PDB file of C-alpha atoms in Angstrom:
ATOM      1  CA  MET A   1     -23.676 132.906  23.700  1.00 95.00           C
ATOM      2  CA  LYS A   2     -23.188 129.196  24.309  1.00 98.00           C
ATOM      3  CA  VAL A   3     -21.414 127.020  21.758  1.00 98.00           C
ATOM      4  CA  VAL A   4     -21.146 123.238  21.984  1.00 98.00           C
ATOM      5  CA  ILE A   5     -18.139 121.553  20.369  1.00 97.00           C
ATOM      6  CA  SER A   6     -17.950 117.805  19.790  1.00 96.00           C
ATOM      7  CA  HIS A   7     -14.143 117.861  20.142  1.00 95.00           C
ATOM      8  CA  ARG A   8     -11.683 120.643  20.887  1.00 95.00           C
ATOM      9  CA  LEU A   9     -10.710 122.805  17.921  1.00 95.00           C
ATOM     10  CA  HIS A  10      -7.259 124.003  16.958  1.00 94.00           C
ATOM     11  CA  ASP A  11      -6.143 126.715  19.391  1.00 96.00           C
ATOM     12  CA  ASN A  12      -6.728 129.471  16.826  1.00 96.00           C
ATOM     13  CA  GLY A  13     -10.352 128.414  16.489  1.00 97.00           C
ATOM     14  CA  MET A  14     -10.774 128.269  20.252  1.00 97.00           C
ATOM     15  CA  LYS A  15      -9.368 131.814  20.484  1.00 97.00           C
ATOM     16  CA  VAL A  16     -12.082 133.091  18.159  1.00 98.00           C
ATOM     17  CA  LEU A  17     -14.699 131.740  20.568  1.00 98.00           C
ATOM     18  CA  GLU A  18     -12.798 133.069  23.559  1.00 97.00           C
ATOM     19  CA  ASP A  19     -12.582 136.558  22.026  1.00 97.00           C
ATOM     20  CA  ALA A  20     -16.354 136.443  21.443  1.00 97.00           C
ATOM     21  CA  ASN A  21     -16.866 135.653  25.157  1.00 97.00           C
ATOM     22  CA  ALA A  22     -18.634 132.448  24.221  1.00 97.00           C
ATOM     23  CA  GLN A  23     -19.487 129.864  26.843  1.00 97.00           C
ATOM     24  CA  VAL A  24     -17.937 126.726  25.359  1.00 97.00           C
ATOM     25  CA  ALA A  25     -18.991 123.162  26.213  1.00 97.00           C
ATOM     26  CA  ILE A  26     -16.809 120.381  24.811  1.00 97.00           C
ATOM     27  CA  THR A  27     -18.536 116.999  24.847  1.00 97.00           C
ATOM     28  CA  ASN A  28     -15.620 114.906  23.489  1.00 95.00           C
ATOM     29  CA  ASP A  29     -18.263 112.821  21.756  1.00 94.00           C
ATOM     30  CA  GLY A  30     -20.108 113.540  18.533  1.00 94.00           C
ATOM     31  CA  ASN A  31     -23.073 111.282  19.262  1.00 95.00           C
ATOM     32  CA  PRO A  32     -26.216 113.472  19.105  1.00 96.00           C
ATOM     33  CA  LYS A  33     -27.665 111.795  22.183  1.00 95.00           C
ATOM     34  CA  ILE A  34     -24.512 112.541  24.159  1.00 96.00           C
ATOM     35  CA  MET A  35     -24.432 116.166  23.000  1.00 97.00           C
ATOM     36  CA  LEU A  36     -28.153 116.820  23.519  1.00 96.00           C
ATOM     37  CA  PRO A  37     -28.099 117.866  27.218  1.00 96.00           C
ATOM     38  CA  GLU A  38     -25.590 120.603  26.413  1.00 97.00           C
ATOM     39  CA  LEU A  39     -27.449 121.573  23.238  1.00 97.00           C
ATOM     40  CA  LEU A  40     -30.730 122.304  25.003  1.00 96.00           C
ATOM     41  CA  ASP A  41     -29.637 125.857  25.830  1.00 96.00           C
ATOM     42  CA  ALA A  42     -26.955 126.309  23.179  1.00 98.00           C
ATOM     43  CA  GLU A  43     -27.065 128.732  20.247  1.00 98.00           C
ATOM     44  CA  GLY A  44     -24.223 127.154  18.296  1.00 98.00           C
ATOM     45  CA  LEU A  45     -22.775 123.717  17.568  1.00 98.00           C
ATOM     46  CA  ILE A  46     -19.452 122.856  15.941  1.00 98.00           C
ATOM     47  CA  ILE A  47     -18.979 119.218  14.929  1.00 96.00           C
ATOM     48  CA  ARG A  48     -15.446 118.005  14.299  1.00 92.00           C
ATOM     49  CA  ILE A  49     -16.256 114.309  14.520  1.00 89.00           C
ATOM     50  CA  GLY A  50     -19.840 113.181  14.884  1.00 92.00           C
ATOM     51  CA  SER A  51     -23.294 113.985  13.570  1.00 95.00           C
ATOM     52  CA  ILE A  52     -26.487 115.907  14.196  1.00 96.00           C
ATOM     53  CA  ASP A  53     -29.925 114.564  13.311  1.00 96.00           C
ATOM     54  CA  ARG A  54     -33.466 115.882  13.008  1.00 97.00           C
ATOM     55  CA  GLU A  55     -34.612 114.622  16.391  1.00 96.00           C
ATOM     56  CA  THR A  56     -31.805 116.431  18.185  1.00 97.00           C
ATOM     57  CA  MET A  57     -32.289 119.677  16.255  1.00 97.00           C
ATOM     58  CA  LEU A  58     -35.992 119.718  17.061  1.00 97.00           C
ATOM     59  CA  GLN A  59     -35.208 119.460  20.763  1.00 97.00           C
ATOM     60  CA  ALA A  60     -32.388 122.040  20.701  1.00 96.00           C
ATOM     61  CA  LYS A  61     -34.825 124.922  20.299  1.00 95.00           C
ATOM     62  CA  ASN A  62     -32.226 127.678  20.862  1.00 96.00           C
ATOM     63  CA  LEU A  63     -29.873 126.367  18.178  1.00 98.00           C
ATOM     64  CA  LYS A  64     -29.118 129.038  15.573  1.00 97.00           C
ATOM     65  CA  VAL A  65     -26.142 127.634  13.691  1.00 98.00           C
ATOM     66  CA  ILE A  66     -24.165 124.446  13.023  1.00 98.00           C
ATOM     67  CA  GLY A  67     -20.489 124.642  12.093  1.00 98.00           C
ATOM     68  CA  ARG A  68     -18.275 122.135  10.287  1.00 96.00           C
ATOM     69  CA  PRO A  69     -14.487 122.706  10.232  1.00 94.00           C
ATOM     70  CA  GLY A  70     -14.290 121.394   6.673  1.00 88.00           C
ATOM     71  CA  VAL A  71     -16.664 121.000   3.741  1.00 86.00           C
ATOM     72  CA  GLY A  72     -18.221 117.569   4.331  1.00 86.00           C
ATOM     73  CA  VAL A  73     -21.786 117.749   5.631  1.00 92.00           C
ATOM     74  CA  ASP A  74     -22.887 114.128   5.122  1.00 88.00           C
ATOM     75  CA  ASP A  75     -23.271 113.726   8.904  1.00 91.00           C
ATOM     76  CA  VAL A  76     -25.525 116.778   9.224  1.00 96.00           C
ATOM     77  CA  ASP A  77     -29.251 116.655   8.489  1.00 97.00           C
ATOM     78  CA  VAL A  78     -29.006 119.695   6.243  1.00 97.00           C
ATOM     79  CA  LYS A  79     -32.635 119.396   5.131  1.00 97.00           C
ATOM     80  CA  THR A  80     -33.906 119.779   8.684  1.00 97.00           C
ATOM     81  CA  ALA A  81     -31.420 122.549   9.427  1.00 98.00           C
ATOM     82  CA  THR A  82     -32.675 124.487   6.400  1.00 97.00           C
ATOM     83  CA  GLU A  83     -36.290 123.863   7.395  1.00 97.00           C
ATOM     84  CA  LEU A  84     -35.535 125.355  10.816  1.00 97.00           C
ATOM     85  CA  GLY A  85     -33.592 128.308   9.443  1.00 97.00           C
ATOM     86  CA  ILE A  86     -30.270 127.024  10.799  1.00 98.00           C
ATOM     87  CA  PRO A  87     -27.311 127.813   8.507  1.00 98.00           C
ATOM     88  CA  VAL A  88     -24.662 125.090   8.299  1.00 98.00           C
ATOM     89  CA  VAL A  89     -21.302 126.858   8.255  1.00 98.00           C
ATOM     90  CA  ILE A  90     -18.485 125.228   6.291  1.00 96.00           C
ATOM     91  CA  ALA A  91     -14.840 126.091   5.622  1.00 93.00           C
ATOM     92  CA  PRO A  92     -14.325 125.891   1.856  1.00 90.00           C
ATOM     93  CA  GLY A  93     -10.752 126.080   0.664  1.00 87.00           C
ATOM     94  CA  ALA A  94      -9.159 126.138   4.104  1.00 89.00           C
ATOM     95  CA  ASN A  95      -7.763 122.597   3.847  1.00 91.00           C
ATOM     96  CA  THR A  96      -7.709 122.245   0.063  1.00 94.00           C
ATOM     97  CA  ARG A  97      -3.946 122.293  -0.378  1.00 95.00           C
ATOM     98  CA  SER A  98      -3.347 119.908   2.504  1.00 95.00           C
ATOM     99  CA  VAL A  99      -5.740 117.272   1.146  1.00 96.00           C
ATOM    100  CA  ALA A 100      -4.347 117.546  -2.378  1.00 97.00           C
ATOM    101  CA  GLU A 101      -0.783 117.141  -1.085  1.00 98.00           C
ATOM    102  CA  HIS A 102      -1.828 114.127   0.997  1.00 98.00           C
ATOM    103  CA  ALA A 103      -3.375 112.448  -2.048  1.00 98.00           C
ATOM    104  CA  PHE A 104      -0.186 113.213  -3.971  1.00 98.00           C
ATOM    105  CA  ALA A 105       1.918 111.713  -1.176  1.00 98.00           C
ATOM    106  CA  LEU A 106      -0.206 108.545  -1.060  1.00 98.00           C
ATOM    107  CA  MET A 107       0.115 108.232  -4.834  1.00 98.00           C
ATOM    108  CA  PHE A 108       3.900 108.333  -4.589  1.00 98.00           C
ATOM    109  CA  ALA A 109       4.013 106.024  -1.573  1.00 98.00           C
ATOM    110  CA  CYS A 110       1.964 103.428  -3.448  1.00 98.00           C
ATOM    111  CA  ALA A 111       3.822 103.768  -6.742  1.00 98.00           C
ATOM    112  CA  LYS A 112       7.218 103.482  -5.027  1.00 98.00           C
ATOM    113  CA  ASP A 113       6.079 100.664  -2.690  1.00 97.00           C
ATOM    114  CA  ILE A 114       7.458 102.688   0.228  1.00 97.00           C
ATOM    115  CA  VAL A 115       5.608 101.210   3.203  1.00 96.00           C
ATOM    116  CA  ARG A 116       5.970  97.540   2.258  1.00 96.00           C
ATOM    117  CA  SER A 117       9.663  98.066   1.507  1.00 97.00           C
ATOM    118  CA  ASP A 118      10.158  99.830   4.836  1.00 96.00           C
ATOM    119  CA  ASN A 119       8.448  97.019   6.750  1.00 95.00           C
ATOM    120  CA  GLU A 120      10.393  94.289   4.961  1.00 96.00           C
ATOM    121  CA  MET A 121      13.745  96.048   5.319  1.00 96.00           C
ATOM    122  CA  ARG A 122      13.194  96.337   9.071  1.00 96.00           C
ATOM    123  CA  LYS A 123      12.831  92.535   9.092  1.00 96.00           C
ATOM    124  CA  GLY A 124      16.184  92.209   7.373  1.00 97.00           C
ATOM    125  CA  ASN A 125      14.723  91.502   3.958  1.00 96.00           C
ATOM    126  CA  PHE A 126      17.101  93.559   1.797  1.00 96.00           C
ATOM    127  CA  ALA A 127      16.087  91.468  -1.214  1.00 96.00           C
ATOM    128  CA  ILE A 128      12.729  93.278  -1.288  1.00 95.00           C
ATOM    129  CA  ARG A 129      14.519  95.784  -3.531  1.00 95.00           C
ATOM    130  CA  SER A 130      14.292  93.269  -6.357  1.00 94.00           C
ATOM    131  CA  SER A 131      10.540  92.730  -6.185  1.00 93.00           C
ATOM    132  CA  TYR A 132      10.131  95.418  -8.870  1.00 94.00           C
ATOM    133  CA  LYS A 133       6.710  96.425  -7.683  1.00 94.00           C
ATOM    134  CA  ALA A 134       7.591 100.135  -7.755  1.00 96.00           C
ATOM    135  CA  TYR A 135       7.103 102.088 -10.943  1.00 96.00           C
ATOM    136  CA  GLU A 136       7.627 105.576 -12.348  1.00 97.00           C
ATOM    137  CA  LEU A 137       4.769 108.044 -12.572  1.00 97.00           C
ATOM    138  CA  ASN A 138       6.199 110.027 -15.469  1.00 98.00           C
ATOM    139  CA  HIS A 139       3.982 109.555 -18.567  1.00 97.00           C
ATOM    140  CA  LYS A 140       1.461 107.556 -16.526  1.00 98.00           C
ATOM    141  CA  THR A 141      -2.218 108.540 -16.441  1.00 98.00           C
ATOM    142  CA  LEU A 142      -4.022 110.012 -13.449  1.00 98.00           C
ATOM    143  CA  ALA A 143      -7.817 109.718 -13.422  1.00 98.00           C
ATOM    144  CA  LEU A 144      -9.606 112.286 -11.276  1.00 98.00           C
ATOM    145  CA  ILE A 145     -13.116 111.488 -10.139  1.00 98.00           C
ATOM    146  CA  GLY A 146     -14.237 114.949  -9.102  1.00 98.00           C
ATOM    147  CA  TYR A 147     -12.635 118.197 -10.184  1.00 97.00           C
ATOM    148  CA  GLY A 148     -13.296 120.657  -7.384  1.00 94.00           C
ATOM    149  CA  ARG A 149     -10.669 122.677  -5.550  1.00 93.00           C
ATOM    150  CA  ILE A 150      -8.742 119.610  -4.359  1.00 96.00           C
ATOM    151  CA  GLY A 151      -8.906 117.717  -7.638  1.00 97.00           C
ATOM    152  CA  SER A 152      -7.753 120.725  -9.633  1.00 97.00           C
ATOM    153  CA  ILE A 153      -4.666 121.226  -7.422  1.00 97.00           C
ATOM    154  CA  LEU A 154      -3.802 117.519  -7.599  1.00 98.00           C
ATOM    155  CA  ALA A 155      -4.108 117.735 -11.376  1.00 98.00           C
ATOM    156  CA  GLN A 156      -1.636 120.639 -11.476  1.00 98.00           C
ATOM    157  CA  MET A 157       0.899 118.812  -9.325  1.00 98.00           C
ATOM    158  CA  SER A 158       0.555 115.602 -11.332  1.00 98.00           C
ATOM    159  CA  LYS A 159       0.899 117.371 -14.667  1.00 98.00           C
ATOM    160  CA  ALA A 160       4.070 119.044 -13.348  1.00 98.00           C
ATOM    161  CA  ILE A 161       5.767 115.643 -12.901  1.00 98.00           C
ATOM    162  CA  GLY A 162       4.854 114.515 -16.402  1.00 98.00           C
ATOM    163  CA  MET A 163       1.593 112.665 -15.825  1.00 98.00           C
ATOM    164  CA  ASN A 164      -1.349 112.680 -18.203  1.00 98.00           C
ATOM    165  CA  VAL A 165      -4.604 113.723 -16.529  1.00 98.00           C
ATOM    166  CA  LYS A 166      -8.159 112.554 -17.238  1.00 98.00           C
ATOM    167  CA  VAL A 167     -11.167 114.044 -15.465  1.00 98.00           C
ATOM    168  CA  TYR A 168     -14.701 112.855 -14.775  1.00 98.00           C
ATOM    169  CA  ASP A 169     -17.010 115.437 -13.220  1.00 98.00           C
ATOM    170  CA  PRO A 170     -20.530 115.932 -14.613  1.00 96.00           C
ATOM    171  CA  PHE A 171     -20.741 119.311 -12.883  1.00 96.00           C
ATOM    172  CA  VAL A 172     -17.735 120.830 -14.656  1.00 97.00           C
ATOM    173  CA  LYS A 173     -17.824 122.024 -18.265  1.00 97.00           C
ATOM    174  CA  GLN A 174     -15.717 120.181 -20.824  1.00 97.00           C
ATOM    175  CA  GLY A 175     -14.021 123.397 -21.915  1.00 97.00           C
ATOM    176  CA  THR A 176     -12.854 124.108 -18.369  1.00 96.00           C
ATOM    177  CA  ILE A 177     -11.037 120.769 -18.288  1.00 97.00           C
ATOM    178  CA  GLU A 178      -9.620 120.874 -21.772  1.00 97.00           C
ATOM    179  CA  GLN A 179      -8.242 124.413 -21.481  1.00 97.00           C
ATOM    180  CA  GLU A 180      -5.937 123.078 -18.757  1.00 97.00           C
ATOM    181  CA  GLY A 181      -4.629 120.409 -21.112  1.00 96.00           C
ATOM    182  CA  TYR A 182      -6.531 117.523 -19.498  1.00 98.00           C
ATOM    183  CA  ILE A 183      -8.779 114.894 -21.088  1.00 98.00           C
ATOM    184  CA  TYR A 184     -12.491 115.254 -20.350  1.00 98.00           C
ATOM    185  CA  CYS A 185     -14.492 112.057 -19.844  1.00 98.00           C
ATOM    186  CA  THR A 186     -18.271 112.036 -20.020  1.00 97.00           C
ATOM    187  CA  GLU A 187     -18.563 108.570 -18.471  1.00 97.00           C
ATOM    188  CA  LEU A 188     -17.123 107.139 -15.267  1.00 98.00           C
ATOM    189  CA  ASP A 189     -16.063 103.971 -17.107  1.00 98.00           C
ATOM    190  CA  ASP A 190     -13.972 105.989 -19.532  1.00 98.00           C
ATOM    191  CA  VAL A 191     -11.988 107.809 -16.859  1.00 98.00           C
ATOM    192  CA  ILE A 192     -11.230 104.550 -15.022  1.00 98.00           C
ATOM    193  CA  ARG A 193     -10.288 102.452 -18.024  1.00 97.00           C
ATOM    194  CA  ASP A 194      -6.529 102.422 -18.831  1.00 95.00           C
ATOM    195  CA  SER A 195      -5.633 104.775 -15.958  1.00 98.00           C
ATOM    196  CA  HIS A 196      -2.686 104.040 -13.687  1.00 98.00           C
ATOM    197  CA  VAL A 197      -3.774 106.129 -10.711  1.00 98.00           C
ATOM    198  CA  ILE A 198      -7.403 106.863  -9.792  1.00 98.00           C
ATOM    199  CA  SER A 199      -8.008 109.537  -7.160  1.00 98.00           C
ATOM    200  CA  ILE A 200     -11.445 110.241  -5.705  1.00 98.00           C
ATOM    201  CA  HIS A 201     -12.561 113.773  -4.839  1.00 97.00           C
ATOM    202  CA  VAL A 202     -16.354 113.771  -4.572  1.00 96.00           C
ATOM    203  CA  PRO A 203     -18.674 114.382  -1.611  1.00 92.00           C
ATOM    204  CA  LEU A 204     -20.696 111.530  -0.123  1.00 91.00           C
ATOM    205  CA  THR A 205     -24.247 111.655  -1.458  1.00 91.00           C
ATOM    206  CA  ASN A 206     -26.874 109.073  -2.342  1.00 92.00           C
ATOM    207  CA  GLU A 207     -25.470 109.136  -5.879  1.00 95.00           C
ATOM    208  CA  THR A 208     -21.823 108.654  -4.893  1.00 96.00           C
ATOM    209  CA  ARG A 209     -22.266 106.016  -2.184  1.00 96.00           C
ATOM    210  CA  ASN A 210     -20.503 102.840  -3.430  1.00 97.00           C
ATOM    211  CA  LEU A 211     -19.665 104.703  -6.644  1.00 98.00           C
ATOM    212  CA  ILE A 212     -16.647 102.423  -7.013  1.00 98.00           C
ATOM    213  CA  GLY A 213     -17.881  98.841  -6.863  1.00 97.00           C
ATOM    214  CA  GLU A 214     -17.494  95.510  -8.631  1.00 97.00           C
ATOM    215  CA  HIS A 215     -18.082  96.855 -12.124  1.00 98.00           C
ATOM    216  CA  GLU A 216     -15.642  99.728 -11.713  1.00 98.00           C
ATOM    217  CA  PHE A 217     -12.959  97.449 -10.267  1.00 98.00           C
ATOM    218  CA  SER A 218     -13.383  95.146 -13.264  1.00 97.00           C
ATOM    219  CA  LEU A 219     -12.129  98.009 -15.445  1.00 98.00           C
ATOM    220  CA  MET A 220      -8.884  98.280 -13.468  1.00 98.00           C
ATOM    221  CA  ASN A 221      -5.780  96.094 -13.749  1.00 96.00           C
ATOM    222  CA  GLU A 222      -2.737  94.928 -11.816  1.00 96.00           C
ATOM    223  CA  HIS A 223      -1.041  98.318 -12.337  1.00 96.00           C
ATOM    224  CA  THR A 224      -3.906 100.433 -10.958  1.00 98.00           C
ATOM    225  CA  ILE A 225      -3.423 102.524  -7.804  1.00 98.00           C
ATOM    226  CA  LEU A 226      -6.597 103.742  -6.085  1.00 98.00           C
ATOM    227  CA  ILE A 227      -6.430 106.830  -3.841  1.00 98.00           C
ATOM    228  CA  ASN A 228      -9.270 107.997  -1.592  1.00 98.00           C
ATOM    229  CA  CYS A 229      -9.076 111.154   0.498  1.00 97.00           C
ATOM    230  CA  ALA A 230     -12.783 111.961   0.097  1.00 96.00           C
ATOM    231  CA  ARG A 231     -15.222 109.724   1.984  1.00 95.00           C
ATOM    232  CA  GLY A 232     -14.853 106.008   2.716  1.00 96.00           C
ATOM    233  CA  GLU A 233     -18.337 105.023   1.628  1.00 96.00           C
ATOM    234  CA  VAL A 234     -17.720 106.210  -1.923  1.00 97.00           C
ATOM    235  CA  ILE A 235     -15.895 102.880  -2.352  1.00 98.00           C
ATOM    236  CA  ASP A 236     -17.515  99.494  -1.723  1.00 98.00           C
ATOM    237  CA  GLU A 237     -14.980  98.560   0.957  1.00 97.00           C
ATOM    238  CA  PRO A 238     -15.594  94.770   1.050  1.00 97.00           C
ATOM    239  CA  VAL A 239     -15.122  94.630  -2.714  1.00 98.00           C
ATOM    240  CA  LEU A 240     -11.956  96.746  -2.455  1.00 98.00           C
ATOM    241  CA  THR A 241     -10.608  94.358   0.178  1.00 98.00           C
ATOM    242  CA  LYS A 242     -11.301  91.349  -2.052  1.00 98.00           C
ATOM    243  CA  VAL A 243      -9.671  92.992  -5.069  1.00 98.00           C
ATOM    244  CA  LEU A 244      -6.554  93.830  -3.056  1.00 98.00           C
ATOM    245  CA  GLN A 245      -6.407  90.335  -1.562  1.00 97.00           C
ATOM    246  CA  GLU A 246      -6.491  88.833  -5.045  1.00 97.00           C
ATOM    247  CA  GLY A 247      -3.883  91.265  -6.387  1.00 96.00           C
ATOM    248  CA  LYS A 248      -6.195  92.516  -9.116  1.00 97.00           C
ATOM    249  CA  ILE A 249      -4.980  96.079  -8.581  1.00 98.00           C
ATOM    250  CA  HIS A 250      -1.517  97.333  -7.645  1.00 98.00           C
ATOM    251  CA  SER A 251      -2.398  99.020  -4.359  1.00 98.00           C
ATOM    252  CA  ALA A 252      -4.595 101.532  -2.567  1.00 98.00           C
ATOM    253  CA  GLY A 253      -3.861 104.631  -0.526  1.00 98.00           C
ATOM    254  CA  LEU A 254      -6.703 105.365   1.875  1.00 98.00           C
ATOM    255  CA  ASP A 255      -7.248 108.247   4.267  1.00 98.00           C
ATOM    256  CA  VAL A 256     -10.962 107.580   4.791  1.00 96.00           C
ATOM    257  CA  PHE A 257     -13.017 104.505   5.647  1.00 96.00           C
ATOM    258  CA  ALA A 258     -16.612 103.340   5.692  1.00 94.00           C
ATOM    259  CA  CYS A 259     -16.588 103.171   9.498  1.00 91.00           C
ATOM    260  CA  GLU A 260     -14.545 105.600  11.580  1.00 90.00           C
ATOM    261  CA  PRO A 261     -12.873 105.100  13.986  1.00 85.00           C
ATOM    262  CA  VAL A 262     -11.799 101.967  12.169  1.00 91.00           C
ATOM    263  CA  ASP A 263     -11.742  98.329  13.221  1.00 91.00           C
ATOM    264  CA  ILE A 264      -8.059  97.434  12.977  1.00 90.00           C
ATOM    265  CA  ASN A 265      -9.028  93.760  12.860  1.00 93.00           C
ATOM    266  CA  SER A 266     -10.679  94.322   9.483  1.00 93.00           C
ATOM    267  CA  PRO A 267      -9.123  92.182   6.716  1.00 95.00           C
ATOM    268  CA  LEU A 268      -8.258  95.422   4.924  1.00 96.00           C
ATOM    269  CA  PHE A 269      -5.645  96.219   7.548  1.00 95.00           C
ATOM    270  CA  GLN A 270      -3.957  92.862   7.180  1.00 94.00           C
ATOM    271  CA  LEU A 271      -2.861  93.592   3.614  1.00 97.00           C
ATOM    272  CA  ASP A 272       0.552  94.892   2.570  1.00 95.00           C
ATOM    273  CA  ASN A 273      -0.680  96.487  -0.653  1.00 97.00           C
ATOM    274  CA  VAL A 274      -2.735  99.168   1.078  1.00 97.00           C
ATOM    275  CA  ILE A 275      -1.383 102.300   2.763  1.00 98.00           C
ATOM    276  CA  VAL A 276      -3.638 103.876   5.372  1.00 97.00           C
ATOM    277  CA  SER A 277      -3.798 107.110   7.328  1.00 97.00           C
ATOM    278  CA  PRO A 278      -6.378 108.146   9.979  1.00 95.00           C
ATOM    279  CA  HIS A 279      -8.511 110.679   8.068  1.00 93.00           C
ATOM    280  CA  MET A 280      -5.715 113.205   8.515  1.00 94.00           C
ATOM    281  CA  ALA A 281      -5.331 114.655   5.009  1.00 95.00           C
ATOM    282  CA  GLY A 282      -6.843 117.925   6.158  1.00 90.00           C
ATOM    283  CA  GLN A 283      -5.165 117.883   9.567  1.00 89.00           C
ATOM    284  CA  THR A 284      -1.924 119.693   8.853  1.00 94.00           C
ATOM    285  CA  LYS A 285      -1.090 122.567  11.202  1.00 92.00           C
ATOM    286  CA  GLU A 286      -2.041 125.087   8.550  1.00 94.00           C
ATOM    287  CA  ALA A 287      -5.289 123.399   7.552  1.00 93.00           C
ATOM    288  CA  ALA A 288      -6.430 122.635  11.105  1.00 92.00           C
ATOM    289  CA  SER A 289      -5.941 126.274  12.026  1.00 95.00           C
ATOM    290  CA  GLY A 290      -7.709 127.483   8.883  1.00 94.00           C
ATOM    291  CA  VAL A 291     -10.814 125.308   9.114  1.00 94.00           C
ATOM    292  CA  ALA A 292     -11.209 125.811  12.868  1.00 95.00           C
ATOM    293  CA  THR A 293     -10.866 129.578  12.590  1.00 96.00           C
ATOM    294  CA  MET A 294     -13.259 129.794   9.650  1.00 96.00           C
ATOM    295  CA  ALA A 295     -15.884 127.580  11.310  1.00 97.00           C
ATOM    296  CA  ALA A 296     -15.674 129.449  14.613  1.00 98.00           C
ATOM    297  CA  GLU A 297     -15.862 132.867  12.946  1.00 98.00           C
ATOM    298  CA  GLY A 298     -18.907 131.769  10.984  1.00 98.00           C
ATOM    299  CA  VAL A 299     -20.692 130.371  14.028  1.00 98.00           C
ATOM    300  CA  VAL A 300     -20.093 133.552  16.028  1.00 98.00           C
ATOM    301  CA  ALA A 301     -21.234 135.727  13.113  1.00 98.00           C
ATOM    302  CA  VAL A 302     -24.497 133.818  12.636  1.00 98.00           C
ATOM    303  CA  ILE A 303     -25.276 133.873  16.357  1.00 97.00           C
ATOM    304  CA  ASN A 304     -24.815 137.636  16.199  1.00 96.00           C
ATOM    305  CA  GLY A 305     -27.371 137.835  13.392  1.00 96.00           C
ATOM    306  CA  GLU A 306     -24.991 138.083  10.416  1.00 96.00           C
ATOM    307  CA  LYS A 307     -25.766 136.229   7.192  1.00 96.00           C
ATOM    308  CA  TRP A 308     -22.396 134.493   6.945  1.00 97.00           C
ATOM    309  CA  PRO A 309     -21.660 133.656   3.287  1.00 96.00           C
ATOM    310  CA  TYR A 310     -19.822 130.361   3.741  1.00 97.00           C
ATOM    311  CA  VAL A 311     -22.736 128.009   4.391  1.00 97.00           C
ATOM    312  CA  CYS A 312     -23.858 124.919   2.483  1.00 96.00           C
ATOM    313  CA  ASN A 313     -27.536 125.875   2.744  1.00 97.00           C
ATOM    314  CA  PRO A 314     -28.033 129.587   2.001  1.00 97.00           C
ATOM    315  CA  GLU A 315     -31.752 128.798   1.659  1.00 97.00           C
ATOM    316  CA  ALA A 316     -31.838 128.787   5.469  1.00 97.00           C
ATOM    317  CA  TYR A 317     -31.732 132.588   5.320  1.00 97.00           C
ATOM    318  CA  ASN A 318     -35.206 132.551   3.722  1.00 96.00           C
ATOM    319  CA  HIS A 319     -36.682 131.261   6.982  1.00 96.00           C
ATOM    320  CA  PRO A 320     -38.981 133.699   8.826  1.00 94.00           C
ATOM    321  CA  ARG A 321     -36.566 133.806  11.768  1.00 91.00           C
ATOM    322  CA  TRP A 322     -34.195 135.801   9.532  1.00 93.00           C
ATOM    323  CA  ASN A 323     -36.844 138.382   8.655  1.00 84.00           C
ATOM    324  CA  LYS A 324     -37.576 139.566  12.162  1.00 69.00           C
TER     325      LYS A 324
END
């Protein structure tokens, strides 16, 4: 079997492919046009960073499976994959804890004004200690936009330090939220209003693109911290930049951006009330090993004719190619 990888996986994931005697081609580029020559005779593709479109899939006639070491599939044409009977393997839960902890860390870093204080102290500005921008999180309110695996763990950690938790997720039942002692909000406006920290945990879809825009920012105030470890395009980034420039919210902690890799000359990166990290929330040693191993195992299994359960499009198994 031949498997194309956009970028090298964690060693444990590579070992899965090695043990399966797979012929591995690493393109070091996730551009479909760059990957295409290798994909022409490949049975599997694993995308760490990059995308795969309809045109490329139609030309890669031997392709049986696409793997994602994570759960985000916004850069995969899932509709075409399903049409062609190609399961898209994901790694649910493998990096859940890591992402939740990263969001928690960003929340604390923003609330305690850690990065700005560090930068100023290194300049000799000891007086930064009296700027009083830092505040306590005890008894403050966390608003979760999305209550999947990651959101639920962040809620547990936040409740443990004395925070109140509000949740907005139309796909989760009110009773599920309230039995945990959290407040259930039926409207996005209600979860945002009067919250101190807002953390986003939704996938990127047509419905969630620019979910947080001018109107939503108008409901925030100078004490609001915005955390995003989901997808950059869920927030209207130019509006976020303007709001931060004008000091209309306290700060933002961002692990994801509308364009990645990022343009460091963007006005967003000139601000001292935003803390950034390079889409690394799910890149701890434990998580990187888990998602790589799970994705590789799934890709190998599908190539060998197994109906691997961890796919985002189980409908692909209804394709005639699976009934031979």
